[in-house]
Amino acid sequence: MSPDLHQRRLPSQQVGEFTVTALSDGYLGARLDFLANISPEDAAQLQLAAGISDPAAIHINCYLVQGRGRTILVDAGAGGLNQWGGELLNHLARAGVQPADIDTVLLTHAHPDHIGGLIDAAGGMAFANAELVVHERELAFWEDDGNLGQASERARGNFLLARSVFERYRKNLRPFTTNDVLPGISAQALPGHTAGHCGYRFESGGGGLLIWGDIVHFPHIQIAHPQVTIAFDHDPLVSAATRARLLDIASSDHLMVAGMHLGALGFARIERFASGYFVVYET
Ligand SMILES: [Zn+2]
Ligand SMILES: [Zn+2]
């Protein structure tokens, strides 16, 4: 973590009764040739133009939501898995919250950089008192033996990790099928990235926020060029269509958005520009 991130206050937004705080988990290493529909050279150029010094590093956010009597974590970062992330608990402590205080974990999807942090160093539940809330489609996908049988070696590791996390939380697992997750919080299906990928919409006191999961991995590239997809997408065509539709809505509605790979500032609005869009961070 850079020293200035230690000093800076944690990015936080008030959405009616909800206080939403972005907690960085750190970075995961990727490669720009994981992207499709753009050359690595053009992708690197966009990153450098945005002032990003390590163009292939993907930043990981989690979000703490406090309000209406609850202490909620949205996704849990990579937890140091594959030497990715691992900073979440430090930032949670800076927010004055202990792991045992988390009563709910809302999962956008079950990729390793979102669930690695659910398991602690001893292999147990990192959030012992939390109910793990996940879309039923996401859970069913990772638990399906047919899907596991067809998986590549790399994807096989993702299946085994997802299964072991679900197993640890089994008695506290709440799969949902309808969008009403909790009072003031609704799930929004954002298809394409994984089988059950979804965002969470917070509405309170006239304020609104959408935490959009993995709609982008490289915000300065994929918001400018929504057709650019990444090798992690389960269905790239559908994920590009979902991103294009959502950027259109977010810019038209002036909606505040947050995302697991939106960057360390955590919250932004989307503005329309020529044939694409650009991101304006909330500071
Ligand atoms: Zn993902
Ligand atoms: Zn991710």
PDB file of C-alpha atoms and ligand atoms in Angstrom:
ATOM      1  CA  MET A   1       0.000   0.000   0.000  1.00  0.00           C
ATOM      2  CA  SER A   2       1.300   3.456  -0.819  1.00  0.00           C
ATOM      3  CA  PRO A   3       2.058   5.683   2.177  1.00  0.00           C
ATOM      4  CA  ASP A   4      -0.427   8.339   1.083  1.00  0.00           C
ATOM      5  CA  LEU A   5      -3.247   5.789   1.201  1.00  0.00           C
ATOM      6  CA  HIS A   6      -2.340   5.230   4.868  1.00  0.00           C
ATOM      7  CA  GLN A   7      -2.643   8.944   5.563  1.00  0.00           C
ATOM      8  CA  ARG A   8      -5.711   9.711   3.519  1.00  0.00           C
ATOM      9  CA  ARG A   9      -9.126   9.294   5.091  1.00  0.00           C
ATOM     10  CA  LEU A  10     -11.025   6.277   3.812  1.00  0.00           C
ATOM     11  CA  PRO A  11     -13.303   7.171   0.870  1.00  0.00           C
ATOM     12  CA  SER A  12     -16.834   7.297   2.258  1.00  0.00           C
ATOM     13  CA  GLN A  13     -20.279   8.366   1.077  1.00  0.00           C
ATOM     14  CA  GLN A  14     -23.519   8.908   2.924  1.00  0.00           C
ATOM     15  CA  VAL A  15     -26.519   7.364   1.160  1.00  0.00           C
ATOM     16  CA  GLY A  16     -29.470   8.314   3.369  1.00  0.00           C
ATOM     17  CA  GLU A  17     -29.161   6.110   6.452  1.00  0.00           C
ATOM     18  CA  PHE A  18     -26.261   4.107   4.973  1.00  0.00           C
ATOM     19  CA  THR A  19     -22.623   5.065   5.431  1.00  0.00           C
ATOM     20  CA  VAL A  20     -20.672   3.350   2.669  1.00  0.00           C
ATOM     21  CA  THR A  21     -16.870   3.190   2.930  1.00  0.00           C
ATOM     22  CA  ALA A  22     -14.451   1.877   0.299  1.00  0.00           C
ATOM     23  CA  LEU A  23     -11.828  -0.453   1.788  1.00  0.00           C
ATOM     24  CA  SER A  24      -8.873  -1.216  -0.459  1.00  0.00           C
ATOM     25  CA  ASP A  25      -7.592  -4.776  -0.435  1.00  0.00           C
ATOM     26  CA  GLY A  26      -4.570  -3.826  -2.575  1.00  0.00           C
ATOM     27  CA  TYR A  27      -3.822  -5.029  -6.089  1.00  0.00           C
ATOM     28  CA  LEU A  28      -3.801  -8.100  -8.262  1.00  0.00           C
ATOM     29  CA  GLY A  29      -1.364  -8.533 -11.108  1.00  0.00           C
ATOM     30  CA  ALA A  30      -2.902  -8.941 -14.570  1.00  0.00           C
ATOM     31  CA  ARG A  31      -1.729  -8.423 -18.122  1.00  0.00           C
ATOM     32  CA  LEU A  32      -3.056  -6.020 -20.710  1.00  0.00           C
ATOM     33  CA  ASP A  33      -3.182  -8.858 -23.249  1.00  0.00           C
ATOM     34  CA  PHE A  34      -5.993 -10.360 -21.148  1.00  0.00           C
ATOM     35  CA  LEU A  35      -8.105  -7.642 -22.796  1.00  0.00           C
ATOM     36  CA  ALA A  36      -9.927  -8.195 -26.099  1.00  0.00           C
ATOM     37  CA  ASN A  37     -10.990  -5.567 -28.660  1.00  0.00           C
ATOM     38  CA  ILE A  38      -8.008  -3.328 -27.887  1.00  0.00           C
ATOM     39  CA  SER A  39      -4.254  -3.754 -28.442  1.00  0.00           C
ATOM     40  CA  PRO A  40      -2.004  -3.956 -25.355  1.00  0.00           C
ATOM     41  CA  GLU A  41      -0.194  -0.856 -26.685  1.00  0.00           C
ATOM     42  CA  ASP A  42      -3.398   1.197 -26.887  1.00  0.00           C
ATOM     43  CA  ALA A  43      -4.491  -0.108 -23.486  1.00  0.00           C
ATOM     44  CA  ALA A  44      -1.138   0.888 -21.936  1.00  0.00           C
ATOM     45  CA  GLN A  45      -1.448   4.338 -23.515  1.00  0.00           C
ATOM     46  CA  LEU A  46      -4.865   4.890 -21.898  1.00  0.00           C
ATOM     47  CA  GLN A  47      -3.507   3.785 -18.508  1.00  0.00           C
ATOM     48  CA  LEU A  48      -0.504   6.091 -18.726  1.00  0.00           C
ATOM     49  CA  ALA A  49      -2.701   8.999 -19.889  1.00  0.00           C
ATOM     50  CA  ALA A  50      -4.809   8.438 -16.752  1.00  0.00           C
ATOM     51  CA  GLY A  51      -1.669   8.727 -14.607  1.00  0.00           C
ATOM     52  CA  ILE A  52      -1.498   5.027 -13.693  1.00  0.00           C
ATOM     53  CA  SER A  53       2.126   4.035 -13.190  1.00  0.00           C
ATOM     54  CA  ASP A  54       1.705   0.231 -13.284  1.00  0.00           C
ATOM     55  CA  PRO A  55      -0.670  -0.205 -16.248  1.00  0.00           C
ATOM     56  CA  ALA A  56      -1.423  -3.918 -15.681  1.00  0.00           C
ATOM     57  CA  ALA A  57      -2.189  -3.781 -11.931  1.00  0.00           C
ATOM     58  CA  ILE A  58      -5.872  -4.131 -11.046  1.00  0.00           C
ATOM     59  CA  HIS A  59      -6.937  -2.432  -7.836  1.00  0.00           C
ATOM     60  CA  ILE A  60      -9.313  -4.307  -5.516  1.00  0.00           C
ATOM     61  CA  ASN A  61     -12.001  -2.650  -3.398  1.00  0.00           C
ATOM     62  CA  CYS A  62     -14.401  -4.004  -0.825  1.00  0.00           C
ATOM     63  CA  TYR A  63     -17.177  -1.866   0.696  1.00  0.00           C
ATOM     64  CA  LEU A  64     -18.288  -1.495   4.290  1.00  0.00           C
ATOM     65  CA  VAL A  65     -21.938  -0.500   4.682  1.00  0.00           C
ATOM     66  CA  GLN A  66     -23.153   0.665   8.085  1.00  0.00           C
ATOM     67  CA  GLY A  67     -26.728   1.637   8.806  1.00  0.00           C
ATOM     68  CA  ARG A  68     -30.211   0.429   9.638  1.00  0.00           C
ATOM     69  CA  GLY A  69     -28.672  -1.609  12.464  1.00  0.00           C
ATOM     70  CA  ARG A  70     -26.332  -3.573  10.241  1.00  0.00           C
ATOM     71  CA  THR A  71     -22.616  -3.860   9.533  1.00  0.00           C
ATOM     72  CA  ILE A  72     -22.260  -5.212   6.025  1.00  0.00           C
ATOM     73  CA  LEU A  73     -19.273  -6.048   3.883  1.00  0.00           C
ATOM     74  CA  VAL A  74     -19.723  -6.207   0.114  1.00  0.00           C
ATOM     75  CA  ASP A  75     -17.149  -8.717  -1.178  1.00  0.00           C
ATOM     76  CA  ALA A  76     -14.035  -9.595   0.783  1.00  0.00           C
ATOM     77  CA  GLY A  77     -11.093  -9.119  -1.580  1.00  0.00           C
ATOM     78  CA  ALA A  78      -8.409 -11.669  -2.386  1.00  0.00           C
ATOM     79  CA  GLY A  79      -7.093 -12.014   1.163  1.00  0.00           C
ATOM     80  CA  GLY A  80      -3.487 -12.406   0.020  1.00  0.00           C
ATOM     81  CA  LEU A  81      -4.305 -15.408  -2.185  1.00  0.00           C
ATOM     82  CA  ASN A  82      -1.840 -15.676  -5.115  1.00  0.00           C
ATOM     83  CA  GLN A  83      -0.135 -12.714  -3.445  1.00  0.00           C
ATOM     84  CA  TRP A  84      -3.096 -10.564  -4.436  1.00  0.00           C
ATOM     85  CA  GLY A  85      -4.523  -7.988  -2.031  1.00  0.00           C
ATOM     86  CA  GLY A  86      -4.592  -8.858   1.660  1.00  0.00           C
ATOM     87  CA  GLU A  87      -5.050  -5.301   2.958  1.00  0.00           C
ATOM     88  CA  LEU A  88      -8.770  -5.485   3.756  1.00  0.00           C
ATOM     89  CA  LEU A  89      -8.492  -6.225   7.481  1.00  0.00           C
ATOM     90  CA  ASN A  90      -6.056  -3.327   8.019  1.00  0.00           C
ATOM     91  CA  HIS A  91      -8.521  -0.949   6.412  1.00  0.00           C
ATOM     92  CA  LEU A  92     -11.458  -2.467   8.261  1.00  0.00           C
ATOM     93  CA  ALA A  93      -9.608  -1.791  11.533  1.00  0.00           C
ATOM     94  CA  ARG A  94      -8.966   1.791  10.419  1.00  0.00           C
ATOM     95  CA  ALA A  95     -12.744   2.100   9.979  1.00  0.00           C
ATOM     96  CA  GLY A  96     -13.109   0.933  13.613  1.00  0.00           C
ATOM     97  CA  VAL A  97     -14.665  -2.397  12.696  1.00  0.00           C
ATOM     98  CA  GLN A  98     -13.521  -5.854  13.792  1.00  0.00           C
ATOM     99  CA  PRO A  99     -14.164  -8.952  11.626  1.00  0.00           C
ATOM    100  CA  ALA A 100     -16.588 -10.302  14.263  1.00  0.00           C
ATOM    101  CA  ASP A 101     -18.697  -7.121  13.901  1.00  0.00           C
ATOM    102  CA  ILE A 102     -19.621  -7.961  10.287  1.00  0.00           C
ATOM    103  CA  ASP A 103     -23.146  -9.443  10.326  1.00  0.00           C
ATOM    104  CA  THR A 104     -23.637  -9.765   6.567  1.00  0.00           C
ATOM    105  CA  VAL A 105     -21.400 -10.323   3.563  1.00  0.00           C
ATOM    106  CA  LEU A 106     -23.041  -9.522   0.234  1.00  0.00           C
ATOM    107  CA  LEU A 107     -21.221 -11.240  -2.608  1.00  0.00           C
ATOM    108  CA  THR A 108     -21.269  -9.849  -6.157  1.00  0.00           C
ATOM    109  CA  HIS A 109     -19.782 -13.111  -7.467  1.00  0.00           C
ATOM    110  CA  ALA A 110     -17.395 -15.861  -6.393  1.00  0.00           C
ATOM    111  CA  HIS A 111     -14.123 -15.098  -8.211  1.00  0.00           C
ATOM    112  CA  PRO A 112     -10.969 -15.530  -6.062  1.00  0.00           C
ATOM    113  CA  ASP A 113     -10.289 -11.773  -5.775  1.00  0.00           C
ATOM    114  CA  HIS A 114     -13.725 -11.359  -4.127  1.00  0.00           C
ATOM    115  CA  ILE A 115     -13.879 -14.400  -1.849  1.00  0.00           C
ATOM    116  CA  GLY A 116     -10.240 -15.152  -0.908  1.00  0.00           C
ATOM    117  CA  GLY A 117     -10.631 -12.802   2.077  1.00  0.00           C
ATOM    118  CA  LEU A 118     -13.563 -14.824   3.458  1.00  0.00           C
ATOM    119  CA  ILE A 119     -11.129 -17.453   4.749  1.00  0.00           C
ATOM    120  CA  ASP A 120      -8.670 -16.545   7.498  1.00  0.00           C
ATOM    121  CA  ALA A 121      -5.031 -17.602   7.857  1.00  0.00           C
ATOM    122  CA  ALA A 122      -6.052 -20.697   9.862  1.00  0.00           C
ATOM    123  CA  GLY A 123      -8.471 -21.793   7.138  1.00  0.00           C
ATOM    124  CA  GLY A 124     -11.638 -20.841   9.038  1.00  0.00           C
ATOM    125  CA  MET A 125     -14.349 -18.209   8.541  1.00  0.00           C
ATOM    126  CA  ALA A 126     -12.740 -14.766   8.495  1.00  0.00           C
ATOM    127  CA  PHE A 127     -16.141 -13.251   9.439  1.00  0.00           C
ATOM    128  CA  ALA A 128     -17.440 -15.713  11.991  1.00  0.00           C
ATOM    129  CA  ASN A 129     -20.754 -13.945  12.658  1.00  0.00           C
ATOM    130  CA  ALA A 130     -21.626 -13.091   9.080  1.00  0.00           C
ATOM    131  CA  GLU A 131     -24.408 -14.398   6.936  1.00  0.00           C
ATOM    132  CA  LEU A 132     -23.063 -14.952   3.423  1.00  0.00           C
ATOM    133  CA  VAL A 133     -25.587 -13.675   0.875  1.00  0.00           C
ATOM    134  CA  VAL A 134     -25.119 -14.762  -2.739  1.00  0.00           C
ATOM    135  CA  HIS A 135     -27.316 -15.126  -5.802  1.00  0.00           C
ATOM    136  CA  GLU A 136     -28.648 -18.649  -6.128  1.00  0.00           C
ATOM    137  CA  ARG A 137     -27.447 -18.802  -9.774  1.00  0.00           C
ATOM    138  CA  GLU A 138     -23.873 -17.999  -8.740  1.00  0.00           C
ATOM    139  CA  LEU A 139     -23.887 -20.641  -6.011  1.00  0.00           C
ATOM    140  CA  ALA A 140     -25.429 -23.267  -8.316  1.00  0.00           C
ATOM    141  CA  PHE A 141     -22.869 -22.597 -11.066  1.00  0.00           C
ATOM    142  CA  TRP A 142     -19.810 -23.217  -8.884  1.00  0.00           C
ATOM    143  CA  GLU A 143     -21.366 -26.230  -7.172  1.00  0.00           C
ATOM    144  CA  ASP A 144     -22.362 -27.956 -10.421  1.00  0.00           C
ATOM    145  CA  ASP A 145     -20.140 -30.988 -11.086  1.00  0.00           C
ATOM    146  CA  GLY A 146     -20.785 -30.768 -14.840  1.00  0.00           C
ATOM    147  CA  ASN A 147     -19.361 -27.232 -14.891  1.00  0.00           C
ATOM    148  CA  LEU A 148     -16.367 -28.362 -12.843  1.00  0.00           C
ATOM    149  CA  GLY A 149     -15.767 -31.274 -15.241  1.00  0.00           C
ATOM    150  CA  GLN A 150     -15.577 -28.879 -18.220  1.00  0.00           C
ATOM    151  CA  ALA A 151     -13.302 -26.362 -16.482  1.00  0.00           C
ATOM    152  CA  SER A 152      -9.740 -25.631 -17.579  1.00  0.00           C
ATOM    153  CA  GLU A 153      -6.947 -26.206 -15.059  1.00  0.00           C
ATOM    154  CA  ARG A 154      -6.922 -22.495 -14.080  1.00  0.00           C
ATOM    155  CA  ALA A 155     -10.696 -22.355 -13.770  1.00  0.00           C
ATOM    156  CA  ARG A 156     -10.653 -25.608 -11.765  1.00  0.00           C
ATOM    157  CA  GLY A 157      -8.804 -23.788  -8.980  1.00  0.00           C
ATOM    158  CA  ASN A 158     -11.560 -21.153  -8.961  1.00  0.00           C
ATOM    159  CA  PHE A 159     -14.206 -23.864  -8.562  1.00  0.00           C
ATOM    160  CA  LEU A 160     -12.371 -25.532  -5.687  1.00  0.00           C
ATOM    161  CA  LEU A 161     -11.871 -22.226  -3.879  1.00  0.00           C
ATOM    162  CA  ALA A 162     -15.518 -21.166  -4.327  1.00  0.00           C
ATOM    163  CA  ARG A 163     -16.688 -24.553  -3.057  1.00  0.00           C
ATOM    164  CA  SER A 164     -14.434 -24.448  -0.011  1.00  0.00           C
ATOM    165  CA  VAL A 165     -15.662 -20.937   0.878  1.00  0.00           C
ATOM    166  CA  PHE A 166     -19.318 -21.931   0.507  1.00  0.00           C
ATOM    167  CA  GLU A 167     -18.627 -25.024   2.610  1.00  0.00           C
ATOM    168  CA  ARG A 168     -17.067 -22.956   5.427  1.00  0.00           C
ATOM    169  CA  TYR A 169     -20.100 -20.661   5.534  1.00  0.00           C
ATOM    170  CA  ARG A 170     -22.698 -23.365   4.837  1.00  0.00           C
ATOM    171  CA  LYS A 171     -24.707 -22.860   8.034  1.00  0.00           C
ATOM    172  CA  ASN A 172     -24.745 -19.097   7.428  1.00  0.00           C
ATOM    173  CA  LEU A 173     -25.282 -19.213   3.676  1.00  0.00           C
ATOM    174  CA  ARG A 174     -28.292 -17.368   2.244  1.00  0.00           C
ATOM    175  CA  PRO A 175     -28.793 -17.838  -1.497  1.00  0.00           C
ATOM    176  CA  PHE A 176     -31.349 -15.398  -2.903  1.00  0.00           C
ATOM    177  CA  THR A 177     -33.515 -15.512  -6.008  1.00  0.00           C
ATOM    178  CA  THR A 178     -35.547 -12.313  -5.771  1.00  0.00           C
ATOM    179  CA  ASN A 179     -33.917  -8.903  -5.797  1.00  0.00           C
ATOM    180  CA  ASP A 180     -34.990  -7.745  -2.342  1.00  0.00           C
ATOM    181  CA  VAL A 181     -31.980  -8.618  -0.235  1.00  0.00           C
ATOM    182  CA  LEU A 182     -32.387  -6.393   2.834  1.00  0.00           C
ATOM    183  CA  PRO A 183     -34.424  -3.258   3.629  1.00  0.00           C
ATOM    184  CA  GLY A 184     -33.112  -0.494   1.350  1.00  0.00           C
ATOM    185  CA  ILE A 185     -30.816  -2.919  -0.493  1.00  0.00           C
ATOM    186  CA  SER A 186     -31.684  -4.709  -3.707  1.00  0.00           C
ATOM    187  CA  ALA A 187     -29.656  -6.947  -5.964  1.00  0.00           C
ATOM    188  CA  GLN A 188     -29.382  -6.128  -9.644  1.00  0.00           C
ATOM    189  CA  ALA A 189     -28.492  -8.896 -12.092  1.00  0.00           C
ATOM    190  CA  LEU A 190     -25.516  -7.805 -14.223  1.00  0.00           C
ATOM    191  CA  PRO A 191     -25.082 -10.813 -16.504  1.00  0.00           C
ATOM    192  CA  GLY A 192     -22.002 -11.887 -18.425  1.00  0.00           C
ATOM    193  CA  HIS A 193     -19.028 -11.703 -16.068  1.00  0.00           C
ATOM    194  CA  THR A 194     -20.076 -14.832 -14.156  1.00  0.00           C
ATOM    195  CA  ALA A 195     -23.221 -16.965 -14.127  1.00  0.00           C
ATOM    196  CA  GLY A 196     -24.830 -15.021 -11.286  1.00  0.00           C
ATOM    197  CA  HIS A 197     -22.844 -11.769 -11.244  1.00  0.00           C
ATOM    198  CA  CYS A 198     -24.880  -9.014  -9.638  1.00  0.00           C
ATOM    199  CA  GLY A 199     -24.597  -5.551  -8.226  1.00  0.00           C
ATOM    200  CA  TYR A 200     -26.225  -4.116  -5.117  1.00  0.00           C
ATOM    201  CA  ARG A 201     -28.323  -0.978  -5.150  1.00  0.00           C
ATOM    202  CA  PHE A 202     -28.657   1.084  -1.972  1.00  0.00           C
ATOM    203  CA  GLU A 203     -31.607   3.467  -1.718  1.00  0.00           C
ATOM    204  CA  SER A 204     -32.262   5.580   1.342  1.00  0.00           C
ATOM    205  CA  GLY A 205     -33.490   9.091   2.074  1.00  0.00           C
ATOM    206  CA  GLY A 206     -33.547  10.074  -1.588  1.00  0.00           C
ATOM    207  CA  GLY A 207     -29.917   8.973  -2.089  1.00  0.00           C
ATOM    208  CA  GLY A 208     -28.812   6.086  -4.267  1.00  0.00           C
ATOM    209  CA  LEU A 209     -25.686   4.088  -4.975  1.00  0.00           C
ATOM    210  CA  LEU A 210     -24.973   1.068  -7.159  1.00  0.00           C
ATOM    211  CA  ILE A 211     -22.040  -1.177  -6.253  1.00  0.00           C
ATOM    212  CA  TRP A 212     -21.558  -2.769  -9.650  1.00  0.00           C
ATOM    213  CA  GLY A 213     -19.091  -5.618  -8.942  1.00  0.00           C
ATOM    214  CA  ASP A 214     -16.825  -6.352 -11.913  1.00  0.00           C
ATOM    215  CA  ILE A 215     -18.463  -4.184 -14.590  1.00  0.00           C
ATOM    216  CA  VAL A 216     -14.931  -2.888 -15.207  1.00  0.00           C
ATOM    217  CA  HIS A 217     -11.452  -4.200 -14.345  1.00  0.00           C
ATOM    218  CA  PHE A 218      -9.607  -1.278 -15.954  1.00  0.00           C
ATOM    219  CA  PRO A 219     -11.941   1.721 -15.508  1.00  0.00           C
ATOM    220  CA  HIS A 220     -10.003   4.134 -17.723  1.00  0.00           C
ATOM    221  CA  ILE A 221     -10.024   1.617 -20.572  1.00  0.00           C
ATOM    222  CA  GLN A 222     -13.411  -0.063 -20.296  1.00  0.00           C
ATOM    223  CA  ILE A 223     -15.489   3.017 -19.463  1.00  0.00           C
ATOM    224  CA  ALA A 224     -14.009   4.830 -22.492  1.00  0.00           C
ATOM    225  CA  HIS A 225     -14.404   1.667 -24.607  1.00  0.00           C
ATOM    226  CA  PRO A 226     -17.231  -0.494 -23.204  1.00  0.00           C
ATOM    227  CA  GLN A 227     -16.669  -3.150 -25.902  1.00  0.00           C
ATOM    228  CA  VAL A 228     -13.283  -4.058 -24.355  1.00  0.00           C
ATOM    229  CA  THR A 229     -13.672  -7.366 -22.489  1.00  0.00           C
ATOM    230  CA  ILE A 230     -11.316  -9.344 -20.258  1.00  0.00           C
ATOM    231  CA  ALA A 231     -10.334 -13.012 -20.170  1.00  0.00           C
ATOM    232  CA  PHE A 232     -12.075 -13.379 -16.764  1.00  0.00           C
ATOM    233  CA  ASP A 233     -15.505 -12.827 -18.380  1.00  0.00           C
ATOM    234  CA  HIS A 234     -17.631 -15.982 -18.514  1.00  0.00           C
ATOM    235  CA  ASP A 235     -19.551 -14.599 -21.523  1.00  0.00           C
ATOM    236  CA  PRO A 236     -17.667 -11.621 -23.009  1.00  0.00           C
ATOM    237  CA  LEU A 237     -20.425 -10.586 -25.441  1.00  0.00           C
ATOM    238  CA  VAL A 238     -23.047 -10.482 -22.713  1.00  0.00           C
ATOM    239  CA  SER A 239     -20.703  -8.723 -20.284  1.00  0.00           C
ATOM    240  CA  ALA A 240     -19.934  -6.017 -22.894  1.00  0.00           C
ATOM    241  CA  ALA A 241     -23.655  -5.529 -23.566  1.00  0.00           C
ATOM    242  CA  THR A 242     -24.353  -5.282 -19.818  1.00  0.00           C
ATOM    243  CA  ARG A 243     -21.554  -2.720 -19.400  1.00  0.00           C
ATOM    244  CA  ALA A 244     -22.793  -0.600 -22.336  1.00  0.00           C
ATOM    245  CA  ARG A 245     -26.360  -0.616 -21.019  1.00  0.00           C
ATOM    246  CA  LEU A 246     -25.307   0.211 -17.470  1.00  0.00           C
ATOM    247  CA  LEU A 247     -22.974   3.060 -18.514  1.00  0.00           C
ATOM    248  CA  ASP A 248     -25.848   4.526 -20.528  1.00  0.00           C
ATOM    249  CA  ILE A 249     -28.196   4.360 -17.512  1.00  0.00           C
ATOM    250  CA  ALA A 250     -25.577   5.553 -14.988  1.00  0.00           C
ATOM    251  CA  SER A 251     -24.670   8.581 -17.100  1.00  0.00           C
ATOM    252  CA  SER A 252     -28.287   9.477 -17.930  1.00  0.00           C
ATOM    253  CA  ASP A 253     -29.429   9.132 -14.308  1.00  0.00           C
ATOM    254  CA  HIS A 254     -26.284  10.748 -12.835  1.00  0.00           C
ATOM    255  CA  LEU A 255     -26.091   7.666 -10.621  1.00  0.00           C
ATOM    256  CA  MET A 256     -23.303   7.290  -8.086  1.00  0.00           C
ATOM    257  CA  VAL A 257     -21.460   4.033  -8.685  1.00  0.00           C
ATOM    258  CA  ALA A 258     -18.877   1.989  -6.818  1.00  0.00           C
ATOM    259  CA  GLY A 259     -17.026  -1.098  -7.987  1.00  0.00           C
ATOM    260  CA  MET A 260     -14.503  -3.683  -6.924  1.00  0.00           C
ATOM    261  CA  HIS A 261     -12.032  -2.561  -9.595  1.00  0.00           C
ATOM    262  CA  LEU A 262     -13.127   1.069  -9.967  1.00  0.00           C
ATOM    263  CA  GLY A 263      -9.943   2.337  -8.272  1.00  0.00           C
ATOM    264  CA  ALA A 264      -8.792   3.446  -4.827  1.00  0.00           C
ATOM    265  CA  LEU A 265     -11.087   6.500  -4.745  1.00  0.00           C
ATOM    266  CA  GLY A 266     -13.969   4.038  -4.629  1.00  0.00           C
ATOM    267  CA  PHE A 267     -16.922   6.148  -5.829  1.00  0.00           C
ATOM    268  CA  ALA A 268     -17.634   7.842  -9.138  1.00  0.00           C
ATOM    269  CA  ARG A 269     -20.139   9.138 -11.624  1.00  0.00           C
ATOM    270  CA  ILE A 270     -20.138   8.393 -15.325  1.00  0.00           C
ATOM    271  CA  GLU A 271     -20.223  11.119 -17.970  1.00  0.00           C
ATOM    272  CA  ARG A 272     -21.004  10.572 -21.631  1.00  0.00           C
ATOM    273  CA  PHE A 273     -18.244  11.528 -24.096  1.00  0.00           C
ATOM    274  CA  ALA A 274     -18.345  11.086 -27.889  1.00  0.00           C
ATOM    275  CA  SER A 275     -18.884   7.369 -28.561  1.00  0.00           C
ATOM    276  CA  GLY A 276     -17.965   6.336 -25.022  1.00  0.00           C
ATOM    277  CA  TYR A 277     -17.925   7.585 -21.455  1.00  0.00           C
ATOM    278  CA  PHE A 278     -15.489   8.804 -18.859  1.00  0.00           C
ATOM    279  CA  VAL A 279     -15.246   8.401 -15.126  1.00  0.00           C
ATOM    280  CA  VAL A 280     -15.405  11.293 -12.659  1.00  0.00           C
ATOM    281  CA  TYR A 281     -14.362  10.223  -9.171  1.00  0.00           C
ATOM    282  CA  GLU A 282     -16.110  11.555  -6.092  1.00  0.00           C
ATOM    283  CA  THR A 283     -13.495  13.210  -3.895  1.00  0.00           C
TER     284      THR A 283
HETATM  285 ZN    ZN B   1     -14.669 -11.310 -11.323  1.00  0.00          ZN
HETATM  286 ZN    ZN B   2     -12.763  -9.113  -9.678  1.00  0.00          ZN
END
